[in-house]
Amino acid sequence: MQKKLTKLQSFNAVARLLQRYFDHKPSSDLATVLTNMSFLKNKHMIDSIMWEIWLKSLSQVIKIQTYKKVTIEQAFIAMGLYLEDFLGTEDIENDMIFLQYNIRNFSKNKLVDPVLFKEWQECVREVLAVKDSRAYFYISPKKQ
């Protein structure tokens, strides 16, 4: 049976994949996206526009607006639209070019970097294995 994710789980799987890339090779594009995708302790997003962009990206991939869950393939393709919508396609760093290129290939049924897709599947498994898969951003209180 094919694994499916909720909208939130798919969003969080994207964040995990981007975090892996950032941990391997930090970049300002990744830092910007990851910070804005983070949740605060109260479970609210740092930037709610990121959620709106994610929903828009999903709806471009899934034409039926009453969907409850998405496949890992649909979420992967939506990630490409999401990154393009937020960062654009010009003047972006190599890691984003690599991701967008591979996701475009995948959406056209062309070859994709096997390591990238394997990492994506691992991120999906991690998200599905926990109750709360949000990436939290904690801000320490200012000392006076």
Short mmCIF file of N, CA and C in Angstrom, two decimals:
data_model
loop_
_atom_site.label_atom_id
_atom_site.label_comp_id
_atom_site.label_asym_id
_atom_site.label_seq_id
_atom_site.Cartn_x
_atom_site.Cartn_y
_atom_site.Cartn_z
N MET A 1 0.84 -1.19 0.00
CA MET A 1 0.00 0.00 0.00
C MET A 1 0.89 1.25 0.00
N GLN A 2 0.51 2.21 -0.80
CA GLN A 2 1.29 3.43 -0.92
C GLN A 2 1.11 4.33 0.30
N LYS A 3 2.23 4.87 0.77
CA LYS A 3 2.18 5.76 1.93
C LYS A 3 1.56 7.09 1.52
N LYS A 4 0.74 7.62 2.43
CA LYS A 4 0.14 8.93 2.20
C LYS A 4 0.37 9.79 3.42
N LEU A 5 0.42 11.07 3.19
CA LEU A 5 0.69 12.03 4.26
C LEU A 5 -0.42 13.08 4.30
N THR A 6 -0.62 13.64 5.48
CA THR A 6 -1.51 14.79 5.59
C THR A 6 -0.79 16.00 5.00
N LYS A 7 -1.49 17.08 4.86
CA LYS A 7 -0.86 18.31 4.36
C LYS A 7 0.28 18.73 5.28
N LEU A 8 0.04 18.66 6.60
CA LEU A 8 1.06 19.05 7.56
C LEU A 8 2.25 18.09 7.52
N GLN A 9 1.99 16.81 7.46
CA GLN A 9 3.09 15.84 7.40
C GLN A 9 3.94 16.05 6.14
N SER A 10 3.29 16.32 5.02
CA SER A 10 4.06 16.53 3.80
C SER A 10 4.90 17.80 3.90
N PHE A 11 4.35 18.84 4.50
CA PHE A 11 5.09 20.09 4.74
C PHE A 11 6.31 19.81 5.61
N ASN A 12 6.10 19.02 6.66
CA ASN A 12 7.19 18.72 7.59
C ASN A 12 8.24 17.81 6.96
N ALA A 13 7.84 16.93 6.05
CA ALA A 13 8.81 16.10 5.33
C ALA A 13 9.71 16.97 4.45
N VAL A 14 9.13 17.98 3.83
CA VAL A 14 9.92 18.93 3.04
C VAL A 14 10.94 19.62 3.95
N ALA A 15 10.49 20.09 5.11
CA ALA A 15 11.39 20.76 6.04
C ALA A 15 12.53 19.84 6.46
N ARG A 16 12.23 18.57 6.70
CA ARG A 16 13.29 17.62 7.09
C ARG A 16 14.31 17.43 5.98
N LEU A 17 13.83 17.31 4.76
CA LEU A 17 14.76 17.14 3.64
C LEU A 17 15.65 18.38 3.50
N LEU A 18 15.05 19.55 3.57
CA LEU A 18 15.84 20.78 3.47
C LEU A 18 16.82 20.90 4.63
N GLN A 19 16.42 20.45 5.82
CA GLN A 19 17.32 20.48 6.98
C GLN A 19 18.52 19.57 6.74
N ARG A 20 18.30 18.41 6.14
CA ARG A 20 19.41 17.51 5.82
C ARG A 20 20.40 18.18 4.88
N TYR A 21 19.88 18.86 3.87
CA TYR A 21 20.77 19.57 2.94
C TYR A 21 21.51 20.69 3.66
N PHE A 22 20.82 21.40 4.52
CA PHE A 22 21.45 22.48 5.27
C PHE A 22 22.54 21.93 6.20
N ASP A 23 22.27 20.81 6.87
CA ASP A 23 23.27 20.22 7.76
C ASP A 23 24.51 19.78 7.00
N HIS A 24 24.31 19.33 5.77
CA HIS A 24 25.43 18.88 4.94
C HIS A 24 26.23 20.06 4.40
N LYS A 25 25.51 21.09 3.93
CA LYS A 25 26.17 22.27 3.36
C LYS A 25 25.27 23.48 3.58
N PRO A 26 25.52 24.23 4.65
CA PRO A 26 24.67 25.40 4.95
C PRO A 26 24.67 26.42 3.80
N SER A 27 23.52 27.02 3.59
CA SER A 27 23.41 28.09 2.60
C SER A 27 22.36 29.08 3.09
N SER A 28 22.46 30.30 2.58
CA SER A 28 21.52 31.33 3.03
C SER A 28 20.10 31.04 2.51
N ASP A 29 19.98 30.49 1.29
CA ASP A 29 18.64 30.14 0.79
C ASP A 29 17.97 29.12 1.69
N LEU A 30 18.71 28.08 2.04
CA LEU A 30 18.14 27.05 2.92
C LEU A 30 17.82 27.61 4.30
N ALA A 31 18.71 28.44 4.82
CA ALA A 31 18.48 29.03 6.15
C ALA A 31 17.20 29.86 6.14
N THR A 32 16.99 30.62 5.09
CA THR A 32 15.80 31.46 4.98
C THR A 32 14.53 30.60 4.95
N VAL A 33 14.55 29.59 4.09
CA VAL A 33 13.37 28.73 3.96
C VAL A 33 13.09 28.01 5.27
N LEU A 34 14.13 27.41 5.85
CA LEU A 34 13.94 26.62 7.07
C LEU A 34 13.46 27.47 8.24
N THR A 35 14.01 28.64 8.39
CA THR A 35 13.57 29.52 9.48
C THR A 35 12.09 29.86 9.31
N ASN A 36 11.71 30.20 8.10
CA ASN A 36 10.32 30.58 7.86
C ASN A 36 9.35 29.41 7.93
N MET A 37 9.85 28.18 7.76
CA MET A 37 9.00 26.99 7.86
C MET A 37 8.87 26.49 9.29
N SER A 38 9.64 27.03 10.20
CA SER A 38 9.66 26.55 11.58
C SER A 38 8.40 26.94 12.34
N PHE A 39 8.16 26.18 13.39
CA PHE A 39 7.04 26.43 14.29
C PHE A 39 7.56 26.95 15.61
N LEU A 40 6.77 27.79 16.25
CA LEU A 40 7.09 28.25 17.60
C LEU A 40 6.56 27.23 18.60
N LYS A 41 6.93 27.40 19.84
CA LYS A 41 6.52 26.48 20.90
C LYS A 41 4.99 26.31 20.97
N ASN A 42 4.27 27.37 20.64
CA ASN A 42 2.81 27.34 20.71
C ASN A 42 2.17 26.69 19.47
N LYS A 43 2.99 26.08 18.62
CA LYS A 43 2.57 25.36 17.40
C LYS A 43 2.11 26.29 16.28
N HIS A 44 2.37 27.59 16.41
CA HIS A 44 2.11 28.53 15.33
C HIS A 44 3.39 28.66 14.51
N MET A 45 3.21 28.89 13.22
CA MET A 45 4.38 29.04 12.35
C MET A 45 5.01 30.41 12.53
N ILE A 46 6.30 30.46 12.29
CA ILE A 46 7.00 31.74 12.32
C ILE A 46 6.45 32.63 11.20
N ASP A 47 6.24 32.05 10.03
CA ASP A 47 5.71 32.81 8.89
C ASP A 47 4.57 32.02 8.26
N SER A 48 3.35 32.42 8.52
CA SER A 48 2.19 31.68 8.02
C SER A 48 2.06 31.72 6.50
N ILE A 49 2.74 32.65 5.87
CA ILE A 49 2.73 32.70 4.40
C ILE A 49 3.33 31.42 3.83
N MET A 50 4.29 30.83 4.54
CA MET A 50 4.90 29.59 4.06
C MET A 50 3.86 28.48 3.95
N TRP A 51 2.95 28.44 4.89
CA TRP A 51 1.88 27.43 4.86
C TRP A 51 0.95 27.70 3.67
N GLU A 52 0.63 28.96 3.45
CA GLU A 52 -0.23 29.33 2.31
C GLU A 52 0.43 28.92 0.99
N ILE A 53 1.73 29.17 0.87
CA ILE A 53 2.45 28.78 -0.34
C ILE A 53 2.43 27.26 -0.50
N TRP A 54 2.58 26.53 0.62
CA TRP A 54 2.56 25.07 0.56
C TRP A 54 1.19 24.57 0.07
N LEU A 55 0.12 25.11 0.62
CA LEU A 55 -1.22 24.69 0.20
C LEU A 55 -1.46 25.01 -1.27
N LYS A 56 -0.98 26.16 -1.71
CA LYS A 56 -1.11 26.53 -3.12
C LYS A 56 -0.33 25.55 -4.00
N SER A 57 0.86 25.18 -3.57
CA SER A 57 1.69 24.24 -4.33
C SER A 57 1.02 22.88 -4.41
N LEU A 58 0.48 22.42 -3.30
CA LEU A 58 -0.24 21.13 -3.30
C LEU A 58 -1.44 21.18 -4.24
N SER A 59 -2.18 22.27 -4.21
CA SER A 59 -3.38 22.35 -5.05
C SER A 59 -3.03 22.41 -6.53
N GLN A 60 -1.83 22.88 -6.87
CA GLN A 60 -1.41 22.86 -8.26
C GLN A 60 -1.11 21.44 -8.72
N VAL A 61 -0.67 20.60 -7.81
CA VAL A 61 -0.35 19.20 -8.13
C VAL A 61 -1.61 18.34 -8.08
N ILE A 62 -2.43 18.58 -7.07
CA ILE A 62 -3.64 17.77 -6.86
C ILE A 62 -4.83 18.63 -7.24
N LYS A 63 -5.43 18.31 -8.33
CA LYS A 63 -6.52 19.15 -8.87
C LYS A 63 -7.81 19.03 -8.08
N ILE A 64 -8.00 17.93 -7.35
CA ILE A 64 -9.21 17.73 -6.55
C ILE A 64 -9.02 18.47 -5.22
N GLN A 65 -9.85 19.44 -4.94
CA GLN A 65 -9.66 20.28 -3.75
C GLN A 65 -10.14 19.64 -2.45
N THR A 66 -10.79 18.49 -2.53
CA THR A 66 -11.30 17.85 -1.31
C THR A 66 -10.37 16.75 -0.78
N TYR A 67 -9.15 16.72 -1.26
CA TYR A 67 -8.22 15.67 -0.83
C TYR A 67 -7.89 15.80 0.66
N LYS A 68 -7.68 14.67 1.29
CA LYS A 68 -7.31 14.64 2.71
C LYS A 68 -5.82 14.32 2.87
N LYS A 69 -5.31 13.44 1.99
CA LYS A 69 -3.91 13.02 2.08
C LYS A 69 -3.27 13.07 0.70
N VAL A 70 -1.94 13.14 0.71
CA VAL A 70 -1.18 13.20 -0.54
C VAL A 70 -0.17 12.06 -0.57
N THR A 71 0.18 11.63 -1.78
CA THR A 71 1.21 10.60 -1.91
C THR A 71 2.58 11.24 -1.75
N ILE A 72 3.58 10.41 -1.53
CA ILE A 72 4.93 10.97 -1.39
C ILE A 72 5.39 11.58 -2.72
N GLU A 73 4.92 11.03 -3.82
CA GLU A 73 5.27 11.58 -5.13
C GLU A 73 4.63 12.95 -5.34
N GLN A 74 3.37 13.09 -4.97
CA GLN A 74 2.68 14.38 -5.10
C GLN A 74 3.36 15.43 -4.23
N ALA A 75 3.72 15.06 -3.02
CA ALA A 75 4.39 16.00 -2.12
C ALA A 75 5.76 16.40 -2.66
N PHE A 76 6.46 15.45 -3.28
CA PHE A 76 7.78 15.73 -3.86
C PHE A 76 7.66 16.76 -4.98
N ILE A 77 6.68 16.57 -5.85
CA ILE A 77 6.47 17.52 -6.94
C ILE A 77 6.04 18.88 -6.40
N ALA A 78 5.17 18.88 -5.39
CA ALA A 78 4.72 20.14 -4.78
C ALA A 78 5.90 20.89 -4.15
N MET A 79 6.89 20.14 -3.63
CA MET A 79 8.06 20.78 -3.04
C MET A 79 8.76 21.65 -4.08
N GLY A 80 8.86 21.18 -5.31
CA GLY A 80 9.50 21.97 -6.36
C GLY A 80 8.76 23.26 -6.62
N LEU A 81 7.44 23.19 -6.71
CA LEU A 81 6.63 24.39 -6.92
C LEU A 81 6.77 25.34 -5.74
N TYR A 82 6.80 24.78 -4.55
CA TYR A 82 6.93 25.55 -3.31
C TYR A 82 8.23 26.34 -3.30
N LEU A 83 9.33 25.66 -3.61
CA LEU A 83 10.64 26.33 -3.61
C LEU A 83 10.70 27.39 -4.70
N GLU A 84 10.15 27.08 -5.87
CA GLU A 84 10.14 28.07 -6.95
C GLU A 84 9.30 29.28 -6.58
N ASP A 85 8.17 29.05 -5.93
CA ASP A 85 7.29 30.16 -5.54
C ASP A 85 7.97 31.04 -4.50
N PHE A 86 8.63 30.42 -3.54
CA PHE A 86 9.24 31.20 -2.46
C PHE A 86 10.56 31.84 -2.89
N LEU A 87 11.42 31.07 -3.55
CA LEU A 87 12.76 31.56 -3.89
C LEU A 87 12.90 32.06 -5.32
N GLY A 88 12.00 31.64 -6.18
CA GLY A 88 12.15 31.94 -7.60
C GLY A 88 13.08 30.93 -8.25
N THR A 89 13.52 31.23 -9.45
CA THR A 89 14.41 30.32 -10.17
C THR A 89 15.72 30.98 -10.59
N GLU A 90 15.86 32.26 -10.30
CA GLU A 90 17.08 32.97 -10.67
C GLU A 90 17.80 33.45 -9.42
N ASP A 91 19.11 33.53 -9.54
CA ASP A 91 19.95 33.98 -8.42
C ASP A 91 19.74 33.14 -7.17
N ILE A 92 19.63 31.83 -7.35
CA ILE A 92 19.51 30.92 -6.21
C ILE A 92 20.77 30.08 -6.12
N GLU A 93 20.99 29.53 -4.96
CA GLU A 93 22.21 28.77 -4.72
C GLU A 93 22.13 27.38 -5.33
N ASN A 94 23.29 26.74 -5.49
CA ASN A 94 23.39 25.46 -6.19
C ASN A 94 22.52 24.37 -5.61
N ASP A 95 22.37 24.33 -4.29
CA ASP A 95 21.55 23.28 -3.69
C ASP A 95 20.09 23.41 -4.12
N MET A 96 19.62 24.64 -4.24
CA MET A 96 18.24 24.86 -4.68
C MET A 96 18.09 24.55 -6.17
N ILE A 97 19.10 24.88 -6.95
CA ILE A 97 19.08 24.54 -8.38
C ILE A 97 19.00 23.03 -8.54
N PHE A 98 19.82 22.31 -7.77
CA PHE A 98 19.83 20.85 -7.81
C PHE A 98 18.45 20.27 -7.47
N LEU A 99 17.86 20.75 -6.39
CA LEU A 99 16.55 20.26 -5.98
C LEU A 99 15.49 20.56 -7.03
N GLN A 100 15.44 21.80 -7.48
CA GLN A 100 14.42 22.17 -8.46
C GLN A 100 14.59 21.40 -9.77
N TYR A 101 15.82 21.22 -10.21
CA TYR A 101 16.08 20.47 -11.44
C TYR A 101 15.58 19.03 -11.32
N ASN A 102 15.92 18.37 -10.23
CA ASN A 102 15.52 16.98 -10.04
C ASN A 102 14.01 16.83 -9.87
N ILE A 103 13.39 17.75 -9.19
CA ILE A 103 11.94 17.67 -9.01
C ILE A 103 11.22 17.90 -10.34
N ARG A 104 11.72 18.84 -11.14
CA ARG A 104 11.13 19.04 -12.47
C ARG A 104 11.26 17.77 -13.31
N ASN A 105 12.44 17.13 -13.25
CA ASN A 105 12.64 15.87 -13.98
C ASN A 105 11.65 14.81 -13.51
N PHE A 106 11.48 14.71 -12.20
CA PHE A 106 10.56 13.72 -11.64
C PHE A 106 9.14 13.95 -12.14
N SER A 107 8.73 15.21 -12.17
CA SER A 107 7.36 15.52 -12.60
C SER A 107 7.15 15.21 -14.08
N LYS A 108 8.25 15.11 -14.84
CA LYS A 108 8.17 14.77 -16.27
C LYS A 108 8.53 13.30 -16.51
N ASN A 109 8.55 12.51 -15.43
CA ASN A 109 8.89 11.08 -15.50
C ASN A 109 10.29 10.83 -16.06
N LYS A 110 11.20 11.76 -15.76
CA LYS A 110 12.60 11.59 -16.16
C LYS A 110 13.40 11.13 -14.95
N LEU A 111 14.66 10.81 -15.18
CA LEU A 111 15.53 10.34 -14.10
C LEU A 111 15.74 11.40 -13.04
N VAL A 112 15.81 10.93 -11.81
CA VAL A 112 16.04 11.78 -10.64
C VAL A 112 17.25 11.22 -9.91
N ASP A 113 18.00 12.09 -9.28
CA ASP A 113 19.13 11.64 -8.48
C ASP A 113 18.63 10.62 -7.45
N PRO A 114 19.14 9.38 -7.50
CA PRO A 114 18.62 8.34 -6.60
C PRO A 114 18.87 8.62 -5.12
N VAL A 115 19.97 9.29 -4.82
CA VAL A 115 20.27 9.62 -3.42
C VAL A 115 19.25 10.63 -2.90
N LEU A 116 18.92 11.61 -3.72
CA LEU A 116 17.92 12.60 -3.33
C LEU A 116 16.58 11.94 -3.04
N PHE A 117 16.12 11.08 -3.93
CA PHE A 117 14.80 10.47 -3.72
C PHE A 117 14.82 9.51 -2.54
N LYS A 118 15.93 8.84 -2.32
CA LYS A 118 16.05 7.96 -1.15
C LYS A 118 15.97 8.78 0.14
N GLU A 119 16.67 9.92 0.15
CA GLU A 119 16.61 10.80 1.33
C GLU A 119 15.19 11.32 1.54
N TRP A 120 14.51 11.65 0.45
CA TRP A 120 13.12 12.10 0.55
C TRP A 120 12.26 11.02 1.21
N GLN A 121 12.42 9.79 0.76
CA GLN A 121 11.64 8.68 1.33
C GLN A 121 11.97 8.48 2.81
N GLU A 122 13.24 8.66 3.19
CA GLU A 122 13.63 8.55 4.60
C GLU A 122 12.97 9.66 5.42
N CYS A 123 12.92 10.86 4.88
CA CYS A 123 12.27 11.97 5.59
C CYS A 123 10.79 11.70 5.78
N VAL A 124 10.16 11.13 4.77
CA VAL A 124 8.74 10.77 4.87
C VAL A 124 8.55 9.74 5.97
N ARG A 125 9.41 8.71 5.99
CA ARG A 125 9.31 7.68 7.04
C ARG A 125 9.48 8.30 8.44
N GLU A 126 10.44 9.20 8.58
CA GLU A 126 10.66 9.86 9.88
C GLU A 126 9.41 10.62 10.32
N VAL A 127 8.82 11.34 9.40
CA VAL A 127 7.62 12.14 9.71
C VAL A 127 6.45 11.24 10.10
N LEU A 128 6.29 10.15 9.38
CA LEU A 128 5.18 9.24 9.66
C LEU A 128 5.38 8.46 10.96
N ALA A 129 6.62 8.38 11.43
CA ALA A 129 6.93 7.59 12.63
C ALA A 129 6.66 8.32 13.94
N VAL A 130 6.41 9.62 13.88
CA VAL A 130 6.22 10.39 15.11
C VAL A 130 4.85 11.06 15.12
N LYS A 131 4.40 11.36 16.33
CA LYS A 131 3.09 12.00 16.48
C LYS A 131 3.13 13.46 16.01
N ASP A 132 4.16 14.19 16.40
CA ASP A 132 4.30 15.60 16.03
C ASP A 132 5.61 15.77 15.28
N SER A 133 5.52 15.99 13.99
CA SER A 133 6.72 16.06 13.15
C SER A 133 7.15 17.49 12.85
N ARG A 134 6.57 18.46 13.53
CA ARG A 134 6.93 19.86 13.27
C ARG A 134 8.39 20.12 13.67
N ALA A 135 9.01 21.05 12.96
CA ALA A 135 10.35 21.51 13.32
C ALA A 135 10.15 22.78 14.15
N TYR A 136 10.54 22.72 15.40
CA TYR A 136 10.31 23.86 16.29
C TYR A 136 11.51 24.78 16.34
N PHE A 137 11.22 26.05 16.43
CA PHE A 137 12.22 27.09 16.54
C PHE A 137 12.04 27.72 17.91
N TYR A 138 13.04 27.60 18.75
CA TYR A 138 12.94 28.13 20.11
C TYR A 138 13.77 29.39 20.22
N ILE A 139 13.14 30.41 20.73
CA ILE A 139 13.83 31.67 20.96
C ILE A 139 14.02 31.81 22.46
N SER A 140 15.27 31.95 22.85
CA SER A 140 15.56 32.10 24.27
C SER A 140 15.11 33.47 24.75
N PRO A 141 14.56 33.53 25.96
CA PRO A 141 14.16 34.84 26.48
C PRO A 141 15.38 35.74 26.65
N LYS A 142 15.18 37.00 26.41
CA LYS A 142 16.25 37.98 26.52
C LYS A 142 16.62 38.18 27.98
N LYS A 143 17.91 38.07 28.29
CA LYS A 143 18.37 38.29 29.67
C LYS A 143 18.49 39.77 29.94
N GLN A 144 18.06 40.15 31.15
CA GLN A 144 18.11 41.58 31.49
C GLN A 144 19.05 41.84 32.62
#
